[in-house]
Structure formats: C-alpha cells, structure tokens
Amino acid sequence: MSAVIPIQSDTGCTDAPVLRERGQREVFCGLTGIVWLHRKIQDAFFLVVGSRTCAHLLQSAAGVMIFAEPRFATAIIDERDLAGLADAQDELDRVVQQLLARRPEIKLLFLVGSCPSEVIKLDLSRAAQRLSTRHLPNVRVLSYSGSGIETTFTQGEDACLAALVPEMPVAPAAAPPTLLVAGVLADVVEDQFQRLFAAMGLGPVQFFPPRRAGALPAIGPNTKLLLAQPFLADTARALEARGAQRLVAPFPLGAEGTEAWLQAAATAFGIAPAVFQQAIGPAKARALQATAAHRPRLAGQRIFFFPDSQLELPLARFLSREMGMQLTEVGTPYLHRSHMAAELALLPAGTTLSEGQHVDSQLDRCRALAPDLVVCGLGLANPLEAEGMTTKWAIELVFSPIQGFDQAGDLAELFARPLLRRHKLGIPPAVRAAA
Amino acid sequence: MQLTLWTYEGPPHVGAMRIATAMQDVHYVLHAPQGDTYADLLFTMIQRSDKRPPVTYTTFQARDLGGDTAELFKTAAKDAYERFRPAAMLVGSSCTAELIQDDPGGLAQALALPLPVVPLELPSYQRKENWGAAETFYQLVRHLCPAPAQRPDRSAPRPTGQRPRCNLLGATALGFRHRDDVTEVTRLLARLGVDVHVCAPQGATVADLRRLAEADFNVVLYPEIAGIAAAWLKRTHALPHTTVVPIGMGATRDFIAEVAQLAGIDAAPLLAEIGADMGAGGTRAPWYARSVDSTYLTGKRVFVFGDASHAVAAARVAATELGFTVVGLGTYSREFAREIREAAKLYGVEPLISDDYLQVEAAIAEALPELVLGTQMERHIAKRLGVPCAVISAPVHVQDFPARYSPQMGIEGANVLFDTWVHPLMMGLEEHLLGMFKGDIEFHEDAAPSHLGRAGTPMQVQMPSPSPAVSTNPVQAAAAVEAAAVLATAAQRDGTPTASTWAQDAELELKKIPFFVRGKARRNTERYAQERGLATITVETLYDAKAHFSR
C-alpha cells in the first residue's frame, strides 16, 4: 500500500491540539495485562495482592481460561491484614510458600500491586526482595503495579516489562549490534518477524519478554530497540537507561506500518534496499491482497475510537490510510508524543485527538457525530448498539494476533465484520443526527 | 490473606450494582478507582443488557490521592444528579475507597441534593456480593418505606371484591433466571387469585418502593437478596412473608399452600388442577419422572452445590422428584450455612460450606457422583472429571441468560429442571441399547459414529501408553483423566503413592465393559483394591469390586 500512497506534504497530526479530559473513565486497570502476559512467559506466575474486586476482575477478563490451571491468582487482603502492616508481610510470605509448594515448576513470580495494596502502602518491592533471597535460585520474585490508580489496561504490560529490565544481563561493550523487539506479540507473529529478519540477513534478533523467564536477552550500548507495542513508555525508558538505542518507527499494523517498522530496523543495520524489498516482498504482497478484500466495505465509513489500549492511534492510521476510513475522534488513554511521533505524522490533518476521558461527555460527542463504526469497551458496546450504532469491541484487538503482514487482512476483517453483520441482518445504517 | 483463583461471588459493591441496575430510576455513585468499571460488562455482556448500568464511578487516580478525593466525589455526585435526574441515589465506596476513608454519605448530605440519598456501608474486606445486594435492598426499603410510628394492625378484613395483594421480593439484575421466575410466579399467583402489588427490586421505581406496605404480604423469591428487607418489613410494617422457595413441584405445592394461608384463600382448586398428570395445569415433570424410561434414573448419585436456596431446592427435587441419591450438598454462601446443614441431615451427607473451588473439586472427586448440579465452576470441574453436569445456580456464564423462557420456579420451572438435569445423563433406552450392542462392530470403543460413514474412521494413533490428551475417544479420555484425578486424590489422602497393577486377564475383562462406564468400573476397582491393599487386580477383584459397589 505504501508504494501507492503519495508522500504527504503536511505533517499530519504532529502539531495537532489534543483534547485532554478528566472524569469517569470506562477502562480496565493494568491487572488485565496478566491475562496475556502469563501466556507469553511460560514459567512465570502472577500473584495479585489485592481485594476480592481484583480477583473478580481477573475472572471476568479471563473468561473460561481460568480453568486451564492458569498461572495467576489473587492473595485477597482481609480485615486481619488491614489491622497491621507487619502481619500483612508475614501473610504474604505464607501465601507465596503455599503457592510455590503447589506449583513447583514456577521460575519467576511477580507480586502485582493493586489499588488496595498501594493505598495501604504494602511494600511489595521489599517483599519481592525478601522472597527472592529466600527462594533463589529456584524462583526469582519481582514486583510491579497493575493498579487502576497507576495504570490503564495495557500499561500493566509496560509496568511488568519495566520490572524485568534490571534483570537483563549486560551485553559486552564490544558485542556486535543486536536488535531487541520489545512488547508481547503472539508467538505466531514473533516467528513471522523472526523469519523476515533472517531473510534480510539481519541479526541477531531477540524478543522481550522471552517465552522463558531464564532466557532474558542481554542489553547494552549496542542494542537497537524496536518497540512492537505503543504502550511501553516506562519499559523503553528503562531499556534506554541501560544503553539501548530506540529506533523511530510507526507500529507494525497493516502493510504500510509493518513495512516502515521493519524498514527502521533494516536501515539501522545497513541492509541494502534491494535485499530488504526481496525479503519482505511476498509477505507484503499477501498483506495488500488480503486487506484489499475488506476495503470496499470500510472505505468512506466514519470511525470513532473510545480510549482503551493506546493502540488507537496506529489503528486509526492503518484504517484511514490503507482502508480509506474517515476518522472522527481518536481517543487514547495516554499519548506518548515521542513514541507516537511517526504515527502522528501519518494521521490525516484535522483528526480530533483526545487523551483521557470523561465518558459521558465523550458519549455525547459520539452521538452527535453518529459515526458508522465505534471502537469501544464491552461496557459500552451493547448499549451503543441498542442506540443504533455499530460497534467493534476493543479488547479483541489486544488478544488477537494483529501485527505484521500476514495478520493485516485479519485486522481489517475485525473492523469489517460488524458492518457486514449489520448488512446481513438487514439493519439499516444509523440515521445521522441533524447537524 | 487468602490465595484465590476463582471466586464464587464478587465484592459487595457489585451486589449494590445489581440492585441499582434492576430498578428503573435509581442511580449509584460509587467512589472507586479507575478500572472498577469492569463490572459494567457483567451486565452488558453476560446479561446482554441494552443499557449501561446506572452507575457513576469517581475514577480517582494515584495523583488524586494526595489531593481532594472528597471533592472528586462531590463533583461526580452533583454531575450524576444533573445528567441522569434519578428519583433516588445510592452512594458508597468500593474496596479501595473504603481504605481512603472519604465518607460518601456525609459528602452527599453536604450537597443537599433534592432527592433521597441512601448511603451504603458495604465492608468489602468481610462481605461479598449477595450480602451487598441484600444490604442495599434493605437500606433502600428502609429509607423509602420508613417504619410507621405504630406497628400497623392487619387483622381488619379486606374490602369485598378486592383480591389479596403481595409483593415479589428479591429478583435482581444478573440473577440466575430471575426474569422468568418472576413471570412464572406471577402467573401462579394469578391462578391462585393473588395479585402482584410491587415486584422489587427488578423493574421497580422509587415510587413503587414507597408503597410496599400497602400489600397484604410479601413473597420472598430469593432469601439471599430479599431476606433482610422482608424481615424488616415484617417487624415494622407487620407484613408477613413466605418461607418456601417454589423450585420443584413439591416446593411449588408447599408454596401455594403457604401463600393461600397468608392470603386467606383456598388452595385446593389450584392444587387439584396442577396435580393432574399432563393436565390443564401444564404439569409434565412428575409424569415424565414416573414414565418407565426414567426408571434408569433411580439412585443415580448426584452432587449438589450452589447458593443455599437453589442447592436446598435442587436436593429436594433430586431426591424426592427424580429418585436420585444425593451424595453431596454444599454452598458457597456462609450466611446460609445453617439451611444447608439442616438439609444435609435429610440426606445423610456431610454439608460442604466453602468458597474455595479446589475444596469443592476434591469433595466431588471423593463423592464419585454420576451427575453434578452446580454453578459455572462445577460445570468445569465436572467436565474435567468426565461427569455429566447441569447448572442450578449463579455464578453463571452468558449461556445461562437464555433468550428462551426458562424459569426454575413454579410449574414450568419443574418441567425445565427435568429436561435440564436429565439431558446430560444417558437416557434409559439409549443406555440399554448401547449395553446390548456393546459387542457390535459399530459400537466398539474406537468406532466412529455411524452417521459419519467411512470418512469418520478414526486415525490409529500409535502410542506407547494410553495418553488421555491425544485419545481419539473423548469418553475414554475423560474416563482416564477422571481415574487419574481420583487416584491422585486418593493417594494424597492416604499419603501413599501406591497403585495396584492390573493382571492381563483382568485388563481384558475390563475391556468387555461398555466404554462409557468403563472409566467408573476401573476407578471403583482400583479404589477397592487399594483400600484392601491388593497389589494385583485380577478378574476376581474386578467382580468383587462390582459386587461391593453395586446398589
């Protein structure tokens, strides 16, 4: 697709004003990240220290997965723990002991902070140090916060990965340059990228987080960092503090985004343009073919994004540039200007950007705009459908493999499907409110 | 601290949300951090509600904690009033806000909003969802229908021509089959000659709650939710209430008698009408249970777990209306432990009061049931153990908020229960035919279903040892898993990792038993052998065990 898109003379949304709002937020907290993180790091266990609400949230978010002996659980704080802090630390030790006896195969244990544990100032980092001392070399214990007061949804992954950074071994100063890809990707996507890098002769490439806790990549001044996910502010800062150089790129969504993302790495490693094009050629052609199938249904349709995962800007860029959709408002829970610089430049000028949320005001704006497709959470989706709008629930975009060339068609399909369904069920398009 | 993987109940503020969402013009302002809105999707997704729950969250964040979270609450409450214009407001804290000790009740009072504001004290670190729902409903009733100066005298006769009126109490949002139970009980009461005055909280307005005391008595559909409110209405407004939950035909008949007595009318005509087999009453379940195909249900071992009311009702239906043997009875609701203990005595089983699903799983594995009646969790446990299962109680997933009419209560409820519980079991005729044809080429254990033809011939998997994960036969796989699980549990209990070995001829004899009961036979035999310390299982052991376990 990128070959046919003319280079824009303007700078897109680089200097666009952002509407910043405060109020009720209809978003998940960072604990939800556990649901996909635990599947990626296969010998890690996530122990939330929180309330029954935290356990209930994980259960609701994890759905049926909870019964495959998942590697996460909640140590529910009760009134005895609230009575005194020393007692709470002892209790935590007891729960961890109980847990590790039950799951001896665990190599890495995360103590995950929640709103209650942070408000009572239960020092989980100290607990992690103490427990590490006790359980090493069998189990390493780390801590991070997934609380709602600190983190929104995917920021839980950021906090988790940032906690892992100090554990990464030091790469020798004389080591050859390596590429570090940061952010949880589905295994199938990771393998595809690995093959593309191999085809262009780029390497060594390592992915962070690794699939096994013991296989953390080394890091040093010769590490080139490519972010696979847009929500890794703290992780990137921690990696850069250890010498890694971040490559500026849009995120690998759609054919254009994936090519530009791979190109950033290829340029940094001095891969010849011809070699690069030859390596990515077949996959890129497949991506263009697969997305073209969905373009007729999406082109010209107006889309509205409620804030959820920080994936909104790259998704909006893909949908507008490659699928011809019209952007109304693109909301994001948090906007990291420098990580998003490449994305902002590619967004069509005039797009309304919003950061944060006042859900009732945002719903008012959404109703007034009457978009053809609304991307939102499950708490809003059915109520908006009942009002006559077509919705795409956002959480699926975090759980499904969507990055890379061979997922570009699937990604487009996720947005085309609700529109197709509406058509098949014979529901007329929503009537736009009079301007 | 308690290590928890699965929780049967949410926190108490989710119970309060269930009350607010059930009602029509109540708004709940919840002092809560970012993220607690996850609970909205229980209503919009599981119950498929077409509206957002009427809840405003203050969404405080870490940076607010040093500052004025109280101000944040006041702004949220004021804005919610302006925007939604409810007839009454609930205010309270979620678990985190409980720790920061703002006082939503006092703050809301300071705002002097022109509507009733009901403050909720829901101790999140001690109590759970059902208690939160019960307390919220009680507080609403107490505020909106205050105690009269003097306890009213209800001995005066009703004006002639006016039918007796009752309130239906306890149905909420996210309640298991509450929607259809309300319809079914309303129909039943109408046939008896009793009108429903107010149904609450489901569908009620604030104005409805204000006129609760005008009814003649209350019908408590769900004691877990309406119990406290009904007791208070009895104490202060002299409104008597029902005690029987009409789940199952027996309980429905008792319920009719109880209502008739409270209403001062004659129950006999309705009892006669619904007593007729396949009669005008719509009653089919008792006749179905008596029909000869159901003979095979006799003495089937059933394990019952759920909220106390549904579990007690289910055990009664299982034992007295379907002829099962109740081998386990339990609940996760500690508030109703007494009811379960009393019911357990009737069936001579040990009551199980626990909210730890691992304990429930161990109890099920121990009891060796042929049918499990439980919640969503027991459905998964039963699946893992390879035992048939039906859902009788919350918590439930989306499929148990069905589009079709499917009450648990009343006459149609009894019909629904019969179908739901019996379908997972092999029906009598089917069981008989499969047993008769067990030697036939179509029915040996590796045969594909005949309707698949030759294309369905299963692949021959070459395995050094039977591995449940790759078995082509799901029943066999499930049985193997079950056997392994039971062995593991047994070994854990005894602290001895021993397992008896099978003699070759015994193994061959075992293969002659139909595959769908072979797992149980293997398990029973091994248990029998282990209990007697037999190192080798012979053909004799197999039949000894069969004799030992046969009913």
JSON list of N, CA and C in Angstrom, two decimals, chain B residues 55-98:
[
{"chain": "B", "resi": 55, "resn": "VAL", "atom": "N", "xyz": [-24.62, 3.58, 36.99]},
{"chain": "B", "resi": 55, "resn": "VAL", "atom": "CA", "xyz": [-23.56, 3.74, 37.99]},
{"chain": "B", "resi": 55, "resn": "VAL", "atom": "C", "xyz": [-22.57, 4.78, 37.50]},
{"chain": "B", "resi": 56, "resn": "THR", "atom": "N", "xyz": [-22.25, 5.74, 38.35]},
{"chain": "B", "resi": 56, "resn": "THR", "atom": "CA", "xyz": [-21.19, 6.71, 38.06]},
{"chain": "B", "resi": 56, "resn": "THR", "atom": "C", "xyz": [-20.02, 6.41, 38.99]},
{"chain": "B", "resi": 57, "resn": "TYR", "atom": "N", "xyz": [-18.85, 6.27, 38.40]},
{"chain": "B", "resi": 57, "resn": "TYR", "atom": "CA", "xyz": [-17.64, 5.99, 39.19]},
{"chain": "B", "resi": 57, "resn": "TYR", "atom": "C", "xyz": [-16.83, 7.26, 39.28]},
{"chain": "B", "resi": 58, "resn": "THR", "atom": "N", "xyz": [-16.24, 7.51, 40.45]},
{"chain": "B", "resi": 58, "resn": "THR", "atom": "CA", "xyz": [-15.45, 8.75, 40.59]},
{"chain": "B", "resi": 58, "resn": "THR", "atom": "C", "xyz": [-14.11, 8.65, 39.88]},
{"chain": "B", "resi": 59, "resn": "THR", "atom": "N", "xyz": [-13.62, 7.43, 39.65]},
{"chain": "B", "resi": 59, "resn": "THR", "atom": "CA", "xyz": [-12.36, 7.21, 38.92]},
{"chain": "B", "resi": 59, "resn": "THR", "atom": "C", "xyz": [-11.21, 8.04, 39.48]},
{"chain": "B", "resi": 60, "resn": "PHE", "atom": "N", "xyz": [-10.91, 7.83, 40.75]},
{"chain": "B", "resi": 60, "resn": "PHE", "atom": "CA", "xyz": [-9.74, 8.56, 41.26]},
{"chain": "B", "resi": 60, "resn": "PHE", "atom": "C", "xyz": [-8.47, 7.81, 40.87]},
{"chain": "B", "resi": 61, "resn": "GLN", "atom": "N", "xyz": [-7.40, 8.59, 40.72]},
{"chain": "B", "resi": 61, "resn": "GLN", "atom": "CA", "xyz": [-6.12, 8.03, 40.32]},
{"chain": "B", "resi": 61, "resn": "GLN", "atom": "C", "xyz": [-5.07, 8.36, 41.37]},
{"chain": "B", "resi": 62, "resn": "ALA", "atom": "N", "xyz": [-3.88, 7.79, 41.20]},
{"chain": "B", "resi": 62, "resn": "ALA", "atom": "CA", "xyz": [-2.84, 7.96, 42.22]},
{"chain": "B", "resi": 62, "resn": "ALA", "atom": "C", "xyz": [-2.59, 9.44, 42.50]},
{"chain": "B", "resi": 63, "resn": "ARG", "atom": "N", "xyz": [-2.59, 10.25, 41.41]},
{"chain": "B", "resi": 63, "resn": "ARG", "atom": "CA", "xyz": [-2.24, 11.66, 41.61]},
{"chain": "B", "resi": 63, "resn": "ARG", "atom": "C", "xyz": [-3.32, 12.40, 42.41]},
{"chain": "B", "resi": 64, "resn": "ASP", "atom": "N", "xyz": [-4.53, 11.82, 42.49]},
{"chain": "B", "resi": 64, "resn": "ASP", "atom": "CA", "xyz": [-5.58, 12.48, 43.26]},
{"chain": "B", "resi": 64, "resn": "ASP", "atom": "C", "xyz": [-5.47, 12.20, 44.76]},
{"chain": "B", "resi": 65, "resn": "LEU", "atom": "N", "xyz": [-4.73, 11.15, 45.09]},
{"chain": "B", "resi": 65, "resn": "LEU", "atom": "CA", "xyz": [-4.77, 10.69, 46.48]},
{"chain": "B", "resi": 65, "resn": "LEU", "atom": "C", "xyz": [-4.21, 11.72, 47.45]},
{"chain": "B", "resi": 66, "resn": "GLY", "atom": "N", "xyz": [-3.15, 12.45, 47.01]},
{"chain": "B", "resi": 66, "resn": "GLY", "atom": "CA", "xyz": [-2.62, 13.49, 47.88]},
{"chain": "B", "resi": 66, "resn": "GLY", "atom": "C", "xyz": [-3.59, 14.66, 47.99]},
{"chain": "B", "resi": 67, "resn": "GLY", "atom": "N", "xyz": [-4.42, 14.81, 46.98]},
{"chain": "B", "resi": 67, "resn": "GLY", "atom": "CA", "xyz": [-5.31, 15.97, 46.94]},
{"chain": "B", "resi": 67, "resn": "GLY", "atom": "C", "xyz": [-6.69, 15.66, 47.50]},
{"chain": "B", "resi": 68, "resn": "ASP", "atom": "N", "xyz": [-7.68, 16.14, 46.82]},
{"chain": "B", "resi": 68, "resn": "ASP", "atom": "CA", "xyz": [-9.00, 16.11, 47.41]},
{"chain": "B", "resi": 68, "resn": "ASP", "atom": "C", "xyz": [-9.91, 15.10, 46.72]},
{"chain": "B", "resi": 69, "resn": "THR", "atom": "N", "xyz": [-9.82, 13.84, 47.13]},
{"chain": "B", "resi": 69, "resn": "THR", "atom": "CA", "xyz": [-10.71, 12.84, 46.53]},
{"chain": "B", "resi": 69, "resn": "THR", "atom": "C", "xyz": [-12.14, 13.09, 46.95]},
{"chain": "B", "resi": 70, "resn": "ALA", "atom": "N", "xyz": [-12.31, 13.74, 48.10]},
{"chain": "B", "resi": 70, "resn": "ALA", "atom": "CA", "xyz": [-13.67, 14.05, 48.57]},
{"chain": "B", "resi": 70, "resn": "ALA", "atom": "C", "xyz": [-14.36, 15.00, 47.60]},
{"chain": "B", "resi": 71, "resn": "GLU", "atom": "N", "xyz": [-13.58, 15.98, 47.11]},
{"chain": "B", "resi": 71, "resn": "GLU", "atom": "CA", "xyz": [-14.13, 16.94, 46.16]},
{"chain": "B", "resi": 71, "resn": "GLU", "atom": "C", "xyz": [-14.52, 16.23, 44.86]},
{"chain": "B", "resi": 72, "resn": "LEU", "atom": "N", "xyz": [-13.67, 15.27, 44.47]},
{"chain": "B", "resi": 72, "resn": "LEU", "atom": "CA", "xyz": [-13.93, 14.48, 43.27]},
{"chain": "B", "resi": 72, "resn": "LEU", "atom": "C", "xyz": [-15.27, 13.77, 43.41]},
{"chain": "B", "resi": 73, "resn": "PHE", "atom": "N", "xyz": [-15.51, 13.23, 44.59]},
{"chain": "B", "resi": 73, "resn": "PHE", "atom": "CA", "xyz": [-16.77, 12.52, 44.83]},
{"chain": "B", "resi": 73, "resn": "PHE", "atom": "C", "xyz": [-17.95, 13.48, 44.71]},
{"chain": "B", "resi": 74, "resn": "LYS", "atom": "N", "xyz": [-17.80, 14.66, 45.33]},
{"chain": "B", "resi": 74, "resn": "LYS", "atom": "CA", "xyz": [-18.92, 15.61, 45.31]},
{"chain": "B", "resi": 74, "resn": "LYS", "atom": "C", "xyz": [-19.25, 16.04, 43.88]},
{"chain": "B", "resi": 75, "resn": "THR", "atom": "N", "xyz": [-18.19, 16.30, 43.11]},
{"chain": "B", "resi": 75, "resn": "THR", "atom": "CA", "xyz": [-18.41, 16.71, 41.71]},
{"chain": "B", "resi": 75, "resn": "THR", "atom": "C", "xyz": [-19.14, 15.60, 40.95]},
{"chain": "B", "resi": 76, "resn": "ALA", "atom": "N", "xyz": [-18.67, 14.36, 41.15]},
{"chain": "B", "resi": 76, "resn": "ALA", "atom": "CA", "xyz": [-19.27, 13.24, 40.43]},
{"chain": "B", "resi": 76, "resn": "ALA", "atom": "C", "xyz": [-20.74, 13.08, 40.80]},
{"chain": "B", "resi": 77, "resn": "ALA", "atom": "N", "xyz": [-21.05, 13.22, 42.11]},
{"chain": "B", "resi": 77, "resn": "ALA", "atom": "CA", "xyz": [-22.42, 13.05, 42.57]},
{"chain": "B", "resi": 77, "resn": "ALA", "atom": "C", "xyz": [-23.32, 14.15, 42.00]},
{"chain": "B", "resi": 78, "resn": "LYS", "atom": "N", "xyz": [-22.80, 15.38, 42.01]},
{"chain": "B", "resi": 78, "resn": "LYS", "atom": "CA", "xyz": [-23.59, 16.51, 41.51]},
{"chain": "B", "resi": 78, "resn": "LYS", "atom": "C", "xyz": [-23.84, 16.35, 40.00]},
{"chain": "B", "resi": 79, "resn": "ASP", "atom": "N", "xyz": [-22.77, 16.01, 39.28]},
{"chain": "B", "resi": 79, "resn": "ASP", "atom": "CA", "xyz": [-22.91, 15.83, 37.82]},
{"chain": "B", "resi": 79, "resn": "ASP", "atom": "C", "xyz": [-23.88, 14.69, 37.49]},
{"chain": "B", "resi": 80, "resn": "ALA", "atom": "N", "xyz": [-23.77, 13.61, 38.27]},
{"chain": "B", "resi": 80, "resn": "ALA", "atom": "CA", "xyz": [-24.66, 12.46, 38.00]},
{"chain": "B", "resi": 80, "resn": "ALA", "atom": "C", "xyz": [-26.11, 12.87, 38.23]},
{"chain": "B", "resi": 81, "resn": "TYR", "atom": "N", "xyz": [-26.35, 13.66, 39.26]},
{"chain": "B", "resi": 81, "resn": "TYR", "atom": "CA", "xyz": [-27.72, 14.11, 39.50]},
{"chain": "B", "resi": 81, "resn": "TYR", "atom": "C", "xyz": [-28.23, 14.96, 38.34]},
{"chain": "B", "resi": 82, "resn": "GLU", "atom": "N", "xyz": [-27.39, 15.93, 37.93]},
{"chain": "B", "resi": 82, "resn": "GLU", "atom": "CA", "xyz": [-27.78, 16.84, 36.84]},
{"chain": "B", "resi": 82, "resn": "GLU", "atom": "C", "xyz": [-28.08, 16.06, 35.56]},
{"chain": "B", "resi": 83, "resn": "ARG", "atom": "N", "xyz": [-27.22, 15.09, 35.25]},
{"chain": "B", "resi": 83, "resn": "ARG", "atom": "CA", "xyz": [-27.32, 14.40, 33.98]},
{"chain": "B", "resi": 83, "resn": "ARG", "atom": "C", "xyz": [-28.46, 13.38, 33.96]},
{"chain": "B", "resi": 84, "resn": "PHE", "atom": "N", "xyz": [-28.57, 12.58, 35.02]},
{"chain": "B", "resi": 84, "resn": "PHE", "atom": "CA", "xyz": [-29.49, 11.44, 34.97]},
{"chain": "B", "resi": 84, "resn": "PHE", "atom": "C", "xyz": [-30.82, 11.71, 35.67]},
{"chain": "B", "resi": 85, "resn": "ARG", "atom": "N", "xyz": [-30.88, 12.72, 36.51]},
{"chain": "B", "resi": 85, "resn": "ARG", "atom": "CA", "xyz": [-32.11, 13.07, 37.22]},
{"chain": "B", "resi": 85, "resn": "ARG", "atom": "C", "xyz": [-32.82, 11.85, 37.80]},
{"chain": "B", "resi": 86, "resn": "PRO", "atom": "N", "xyz": [-32.15, 11.07, 38.62]},
{"chain": "B", "resi": 86, "resn": "PRO", "atom": "CA", "xyz": [-32.80, 9.88, 39.19]},
{"chain": "B", "resi": 86, "resn": "PRO", "atom": "C", "xyz": [-33.81, 10.28, 40.26]},
{"chain": "B", "resi": 87, "resn": "ALA", "atom": "N", "xyz": [-34.61, 9.33, 40.70]},
{"chain": "B", "resi": 87, "resn": "ALA", "atom": "CA", "xyz": [-35.58, 9.59, 41.76]},
{"chain": "B", "resi": 87, "resn": "ALA", "atom": "C", "xyz": [-34.98, 9.31, 43.13]},
{"chain": "B", "resi": 88, "resn": "ALA", "atom": "N", "xyz": [-33.90, 8.53, 43.16]},
{"chain": "B", "resi": 88, "resn": "ALA", "atom": "CA", "xyz": [-33.17, 8.32, 44.41]},
{"chain": "B", "resi": 88, "resn": "ALA", "atom": "C", "xyz": [-31.74, 7.96, 44.05]},
{"chain": "B", "resi": 89, "resn": "MET", "atom": "N", "xyz": [-30.84, 8.21, 44.98]},
{"chain": "B", "resi": 89, "resn": "MET", "atom": "CA", "xyz": [-29.43, 7.96, 44.69]},
{"chain": "B", "resi": 89, "resn": "MET", "atom": "C", "xyz": [-28.83, 7.08, 45.77]},
{"chain": "B", "resi": 90, "resn": "LEU", "atom": "N", "xyz": [-28.01, 6.13, 45.34]},
{"chain": "B", "resi": 90, "resn": "LEU", "atom": "CA", "xyz": [-27.21, 5.34, 46.27]},
{"chain": "B", "resi": 90, "resn": "LEU", "atom": "C", "xyz": [-25.80, 5.89, 46.23]},
{"chain": "B", "resi": 91, "resn": "VAL", "atom": "N", "xyz": [-25.16, 6.04, 47.37]},
{"chain": "B", "resi": 91, "resn": "VAL", "atom": "CA", "xyz": [-23.76, 6.46, 47.36]},
{"chain": "B", "resi": 91, "resn": "VAL", "atom": "C", "xyz": [-22.96, 5.51, 48.24]},
{"chain": "B", "resi": 92, "resn": "GLY", "atom": "N", "xyz": [-21.74, 5.23, 47.82]},
{"chain": "B", "resi": 92, "resn": "GLY", "atom": "CA", "xyz": [-20.92, 4.31, 48.60]},
{"chain": "B", "resi": 92, "resn": "GLY", "atom": "C", "xyz": [-19.52, 4.19, 48.05]},
{"chain": "B", "resi": 93, "resn": "SER", "atom": "N", "xyz": [-18.75, 3.31, 48.69]},
{"chain": "B", "resi": 93, "resn": "SER", "atom": "CA", "xyz": [-17.34, 3.15, 48.35]},
{"chain": "B", "resi": 93, "resn": "SER", "atom": "C", "xyz": [-17.09, 1.74, 47.83]},
{"chain": "B", "resi": 94, "resn": "SER", "atom": "N", "xyz": [-16.14, 1.63, 46.91]},
{"chain": "B", "resi": 94, "resn": "SER", "atom": "CA", "xyz": [-15.64, 0.31, 46.57]},
{"chain": "B", "resi": 94, "resn": "SER", "atom": "C", "xyz": [-14.51, -0.01, 47.54]},
{"chain": "B", "resi": 95, "resn": "CYS", "atom": "N", "xyz": [-13.88, -1.18, 47.37]},
{"chain": "B", "resi": 95, "resn": "CYS", "atom": "CA", "xyz": [-12.89, -1.63, 48.36]},
{"chain": "B", "resi": 95, "resn": "CYS", "atom": "C", "xyz": [-11.76, -0.63, 48.58]},
{"chain": "B", "resi": 96, "resn": "THR", "atom": "N", "xyz": [-11.26, -0.01, 47.51]},
{"chain": "B", "resi": 96, "resn": "THR", "atom": "CA", "xyz": [-10.14, 0.92, 47.66]},
{"chain": "B", "resi": 96, "resn": "THR", "atom": "C", "xyz": [-10.58, 2.21, 48.35]},
{"chain": "B", "resi": 97, "resn": "ALA", "atom": "N", "xyz": [-11.75, 2.71, 47.96]},
{"chain": "B", "resi": 97, "resn": "ALA", "atom": "CA", "xyz": [-12.24, 3.95, 48.54]},
{"chain": "B", "resi": 97, "resn": "ALA", "atom": "C", "xyz": [-12.54, 3.76, 50.03]},
{"chain": "B", "resi": 98, "resn": "GLU", "atom": "N", "xyz": [-12.90, 2.53, 50.39]},
{"chain": "B", "resi": 98, "resn": "GLU", "atom": "CA", "xyz": [-13.14, 2.23, 51.80]},
{"chain": "B", "resi": 98, "resn": "GLU", "atom": "C", "xyz": [-11.86, 2.52, 52.61]}
]
